[in-house]
XYZ file of C-alpha atoms in Angstrom:
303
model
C 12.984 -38.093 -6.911
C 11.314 -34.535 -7.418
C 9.727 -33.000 -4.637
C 5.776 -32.996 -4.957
C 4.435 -29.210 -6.059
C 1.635 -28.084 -4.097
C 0.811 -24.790 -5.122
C -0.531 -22.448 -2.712
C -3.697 -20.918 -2.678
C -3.416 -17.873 -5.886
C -2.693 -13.973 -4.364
C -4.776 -11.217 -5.427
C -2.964 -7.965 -5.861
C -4.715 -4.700 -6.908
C -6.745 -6.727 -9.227
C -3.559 -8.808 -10.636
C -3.925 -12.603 -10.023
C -0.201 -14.508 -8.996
C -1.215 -18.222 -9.844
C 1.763 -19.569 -8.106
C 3.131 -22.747 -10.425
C 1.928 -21.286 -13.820
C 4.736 -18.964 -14.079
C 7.285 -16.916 -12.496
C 7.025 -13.829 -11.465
C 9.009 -10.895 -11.382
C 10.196 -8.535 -8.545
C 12.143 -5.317 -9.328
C 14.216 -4.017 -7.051
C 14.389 -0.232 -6.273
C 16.956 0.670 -3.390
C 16.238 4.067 -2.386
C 19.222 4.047 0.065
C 23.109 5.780 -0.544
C 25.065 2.310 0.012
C 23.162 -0.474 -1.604
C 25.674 -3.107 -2.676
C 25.110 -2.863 -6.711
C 23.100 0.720 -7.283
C 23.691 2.563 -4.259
C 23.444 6.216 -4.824
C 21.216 5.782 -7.971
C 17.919 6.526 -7.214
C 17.953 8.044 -3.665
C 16.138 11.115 -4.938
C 12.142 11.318 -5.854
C 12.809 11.700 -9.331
C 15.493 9.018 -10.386
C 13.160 6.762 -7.925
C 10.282 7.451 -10.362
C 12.799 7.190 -13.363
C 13.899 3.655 -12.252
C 9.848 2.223 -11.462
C 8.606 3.493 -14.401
C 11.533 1.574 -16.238
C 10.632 -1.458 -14.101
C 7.624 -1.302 -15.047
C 8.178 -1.035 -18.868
C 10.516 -3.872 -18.460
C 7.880 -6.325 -17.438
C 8.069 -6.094 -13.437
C 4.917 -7.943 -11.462
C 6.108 -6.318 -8.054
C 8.420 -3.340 -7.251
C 10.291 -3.363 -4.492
C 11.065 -0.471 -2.457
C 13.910 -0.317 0.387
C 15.515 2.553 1.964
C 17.784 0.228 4.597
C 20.758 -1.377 2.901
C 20.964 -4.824 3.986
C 24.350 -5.578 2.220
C 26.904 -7.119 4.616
C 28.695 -4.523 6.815
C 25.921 -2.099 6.129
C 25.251 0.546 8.995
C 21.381 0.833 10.113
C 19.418 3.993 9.683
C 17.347 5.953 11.614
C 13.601 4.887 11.709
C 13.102 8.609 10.739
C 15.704 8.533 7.735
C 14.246 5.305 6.551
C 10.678 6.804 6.611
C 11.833 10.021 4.699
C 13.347 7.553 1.887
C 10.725 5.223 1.422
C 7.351 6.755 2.067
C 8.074 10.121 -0.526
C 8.345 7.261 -3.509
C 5.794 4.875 -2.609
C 3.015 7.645 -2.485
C 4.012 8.965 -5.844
C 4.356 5.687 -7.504
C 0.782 4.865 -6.226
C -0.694 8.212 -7.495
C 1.268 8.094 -10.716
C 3.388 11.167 -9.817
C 5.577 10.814 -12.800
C 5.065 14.115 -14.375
C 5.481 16.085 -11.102
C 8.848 15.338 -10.874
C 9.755 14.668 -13.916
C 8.228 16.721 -16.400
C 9.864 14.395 -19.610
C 8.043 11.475 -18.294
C 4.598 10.088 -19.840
C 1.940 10.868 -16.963
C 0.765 7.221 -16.075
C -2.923 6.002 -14.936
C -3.526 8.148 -11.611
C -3.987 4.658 -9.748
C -1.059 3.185 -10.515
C -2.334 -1.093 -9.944
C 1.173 -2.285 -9.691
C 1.851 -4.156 -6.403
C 4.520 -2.157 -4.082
C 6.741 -4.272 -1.705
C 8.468 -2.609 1.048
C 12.037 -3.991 2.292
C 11.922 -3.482 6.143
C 12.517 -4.971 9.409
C 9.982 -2.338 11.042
C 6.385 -2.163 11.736
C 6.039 1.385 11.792
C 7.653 1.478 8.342
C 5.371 -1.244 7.532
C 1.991 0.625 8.755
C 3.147 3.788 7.284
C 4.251 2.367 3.687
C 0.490 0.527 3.376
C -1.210 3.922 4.308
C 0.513 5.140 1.270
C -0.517 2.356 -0.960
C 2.023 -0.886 -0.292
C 1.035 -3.854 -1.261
C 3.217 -6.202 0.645
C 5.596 -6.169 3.262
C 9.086 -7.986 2.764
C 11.148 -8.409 5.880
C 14.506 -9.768 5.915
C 14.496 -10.873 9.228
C 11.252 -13.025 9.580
C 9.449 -10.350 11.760
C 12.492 -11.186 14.119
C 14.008 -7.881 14.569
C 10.592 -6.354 15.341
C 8.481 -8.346 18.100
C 5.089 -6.225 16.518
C 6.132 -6.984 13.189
C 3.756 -10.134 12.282
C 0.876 -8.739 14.825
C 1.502 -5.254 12.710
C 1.053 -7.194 9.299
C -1.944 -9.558 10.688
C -3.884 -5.973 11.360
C -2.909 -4.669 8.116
C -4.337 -7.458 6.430
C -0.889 -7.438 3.632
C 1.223 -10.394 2.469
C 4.631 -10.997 3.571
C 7.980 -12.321 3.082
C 9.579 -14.253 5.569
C 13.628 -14.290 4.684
C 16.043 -16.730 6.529
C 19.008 -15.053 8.015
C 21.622 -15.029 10.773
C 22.358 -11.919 12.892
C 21.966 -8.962 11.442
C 23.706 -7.284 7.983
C 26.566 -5.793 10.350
C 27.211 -9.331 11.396
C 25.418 -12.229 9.513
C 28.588 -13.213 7.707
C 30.257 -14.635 11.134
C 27.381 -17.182 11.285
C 27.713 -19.553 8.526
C 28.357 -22.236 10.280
C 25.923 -25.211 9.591
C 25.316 -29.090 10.450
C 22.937 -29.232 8.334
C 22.089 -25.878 6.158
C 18.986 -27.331 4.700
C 17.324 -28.818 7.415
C 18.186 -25.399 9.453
C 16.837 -22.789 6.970
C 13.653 -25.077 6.594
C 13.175 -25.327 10.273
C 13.550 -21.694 10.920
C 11.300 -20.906 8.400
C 8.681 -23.192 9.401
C 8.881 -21.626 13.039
C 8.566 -18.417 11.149
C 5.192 -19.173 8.983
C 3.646 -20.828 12.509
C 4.328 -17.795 14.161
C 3.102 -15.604 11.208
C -0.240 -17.446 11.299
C -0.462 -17.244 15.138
C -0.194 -14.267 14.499
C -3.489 -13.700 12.488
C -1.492 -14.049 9.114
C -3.304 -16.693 7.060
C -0.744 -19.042 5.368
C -1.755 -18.216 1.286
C -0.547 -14.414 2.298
C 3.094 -15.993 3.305
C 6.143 -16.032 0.896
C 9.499 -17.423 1.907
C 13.132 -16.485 0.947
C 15.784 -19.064 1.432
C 17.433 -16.169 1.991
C 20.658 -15.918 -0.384
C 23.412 -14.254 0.879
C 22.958 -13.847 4.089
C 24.853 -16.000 6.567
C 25.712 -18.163 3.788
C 28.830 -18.642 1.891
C 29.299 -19.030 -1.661
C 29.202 -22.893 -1.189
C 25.869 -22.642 0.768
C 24.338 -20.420 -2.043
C 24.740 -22.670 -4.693
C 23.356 -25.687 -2.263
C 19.985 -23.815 -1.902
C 19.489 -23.461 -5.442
C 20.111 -27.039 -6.204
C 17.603 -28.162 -3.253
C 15.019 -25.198 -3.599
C 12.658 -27.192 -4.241
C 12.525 -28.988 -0.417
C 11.235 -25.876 0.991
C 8.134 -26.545 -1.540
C 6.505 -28.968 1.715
C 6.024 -25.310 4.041
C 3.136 -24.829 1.711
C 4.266 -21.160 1.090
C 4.859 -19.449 -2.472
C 8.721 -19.141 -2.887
C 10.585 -15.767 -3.249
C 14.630 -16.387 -4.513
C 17.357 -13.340 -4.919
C 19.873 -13.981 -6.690
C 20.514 -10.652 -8.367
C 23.978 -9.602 -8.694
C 24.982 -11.380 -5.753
C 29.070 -12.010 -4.668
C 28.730 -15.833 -5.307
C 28.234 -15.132 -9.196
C 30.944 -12.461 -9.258
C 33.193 -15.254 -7.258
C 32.098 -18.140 -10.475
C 32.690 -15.194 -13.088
C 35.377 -13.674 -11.760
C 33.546 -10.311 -12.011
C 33.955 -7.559 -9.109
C 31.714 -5.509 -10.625
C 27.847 -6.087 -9.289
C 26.484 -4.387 -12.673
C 28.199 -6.642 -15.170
C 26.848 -10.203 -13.263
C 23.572 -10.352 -15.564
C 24.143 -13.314 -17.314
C 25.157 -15.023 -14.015
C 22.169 -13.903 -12.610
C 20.203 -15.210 -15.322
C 21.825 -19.040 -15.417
C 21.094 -18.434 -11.749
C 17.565 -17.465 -11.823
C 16.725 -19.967 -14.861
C 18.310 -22.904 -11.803
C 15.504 -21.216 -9.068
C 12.977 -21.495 -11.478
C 13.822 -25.462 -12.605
C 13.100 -25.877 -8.590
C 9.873 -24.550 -7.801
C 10.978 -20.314 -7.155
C 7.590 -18.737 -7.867
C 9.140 -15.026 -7.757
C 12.535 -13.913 -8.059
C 13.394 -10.452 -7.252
C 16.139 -9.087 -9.709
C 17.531 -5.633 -10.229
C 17.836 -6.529 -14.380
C 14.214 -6.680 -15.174
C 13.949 -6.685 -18.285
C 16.696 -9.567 -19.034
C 15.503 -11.810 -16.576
C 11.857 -11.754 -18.222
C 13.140 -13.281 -21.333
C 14.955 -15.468 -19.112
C 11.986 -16.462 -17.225
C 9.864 -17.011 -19.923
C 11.853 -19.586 -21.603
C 12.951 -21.026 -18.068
C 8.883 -21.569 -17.388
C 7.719 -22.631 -21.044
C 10.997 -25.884 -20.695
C 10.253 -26.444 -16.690
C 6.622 -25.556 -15.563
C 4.135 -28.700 -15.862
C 1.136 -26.434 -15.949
C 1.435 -23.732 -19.118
């Protein structure tokens, strides 16, 4: 029997409504970093930063997210400096519309850009600095775990934020995969996570939670939370899945390559979306809006 669907309270965003349960919404990745596991390297300069959320953007993205700390397995933390020299540059000139000043061959856009701006970190003073250039929401991996002022930092900046399940750290999180009962354990730790997020001063309808694919979890364990998704529904929280490109497609397709797992990712996100995912954050933008569309108009009860 289907979980019940309680749809949280709607989010306002720079003037853009997300009516959690009337469709899904899309989050674009933009990894500003050297080593990112699928585009690492591609836009770690102003201008192919701009390039890349303008062509998010075009391709139908609700949210862009912006992270200049790999979180790949293995990957090697930065320097709070570095990781304030990659991110802040590209969130200020998205926000402005800086298009032209870098690159002069792209259209100028409106000089308040309204798109919503995520930031991928695990600290507050990345947090406080990204929202002073015009972020929108904070998305931490770690749950506000790695950073004890994290969810006091986000409760005084008066932002949403995503709380991610994960084990260790990305230099480590692949030893601890090791569950009784994977579930019950990601639900539990996120449910500590929202109580502590509201004790902190964050109020519940400005909490999103990520099942957290891919880390600490093996390719069995992926494919388990997308078929029970829908059991984190009870934490009252709108749901955030990635499944973009990740190894446990390239393991069911064969494929090595991160770039050519689009069509994996899609049959994945359409799954997410048939149990309850209210955003899913995908590198292929503009595929995995056709994909959502069709997924909502067959799976969402209200159209």
């Amino acid at each position: 029997m289907a979980t019940l669907r309680v749809n949280p309270t709607p989010l306002t965003l720079r003037g853009k409504i997300f009516d959690w349960g009337q469709r899904t919404y899309l989050m674009g990745v933009l990894n500003v970093t050297p080593d990112s596991f699928s585009d690492g390297g591609e836009f770690n300069t102003q201008s192919s930063a701009l390039a890349q959320a303008k062509y998010l953007m075009a391709s139908g993205a609700d949210i862009i997210d912006v992270g200049g700390q790999s979180t790949r397995p293995g990957a090697a933390e930065v320097s709070l400096e570095e990781e304030l020299h990659r991110v802040i540059p590209v969130v200020q000139a998205i926000r402005v519309g800086g298009w032209g000043l870098e690159n002069p061959g792209l259209e100028t856009i409106n000089s308040q850009s309204l798109i919503p701006i995520s930031v991928d970190t695990t600290r507050v003073a990345v947090a406080r600095a990204a929202v002073a250039a015009g972020a929108d929401i904070i998305n931490d991996i770690s749950s506000g775990t790695f950073d004890p002022d994290m969810l006091p930092g986000v409760a005084e900046l008066g932002v949403p934020i995503v709380l991610m399940h994960i084990r260790g750290t990305p230099q480590t999180m692949q030893q601890f995969t090791d569950y009784e009962d994977l579930i019950g354990e990601i639900y539990e730790f996120l449910e500590r996570r929202v109580e502590a997020a509201i004790a902190s001063g964050i109020a519940r309808d400005k909490i999103i939670i990520d099942p957290g694919i891919g880390f600490a979890k093996t390719y069995e364990q992926n494919l388990e939370i997308l078929r029970r998704l829908d059991e984190f529904r009870t934490l009252g929280c709108s749901i955030l899945v990635g499944p973009s490109r990740k190894s446990f497609i390239g393991r069911i397709l064969n494929q090595p390559d991160p770039k050519a797992r689009v069509w994996g990712t899609a049959a994945a996100s359409a799954a997410a979306i048939a149990k309850g995912a209210d955003i899913l954050r995908v590198h292929d933008v503009e595929e995995m809006q056709a994909v959502s569309r069709v997924a909502d108009a067959i799976f969402r009860i209200n159209k």
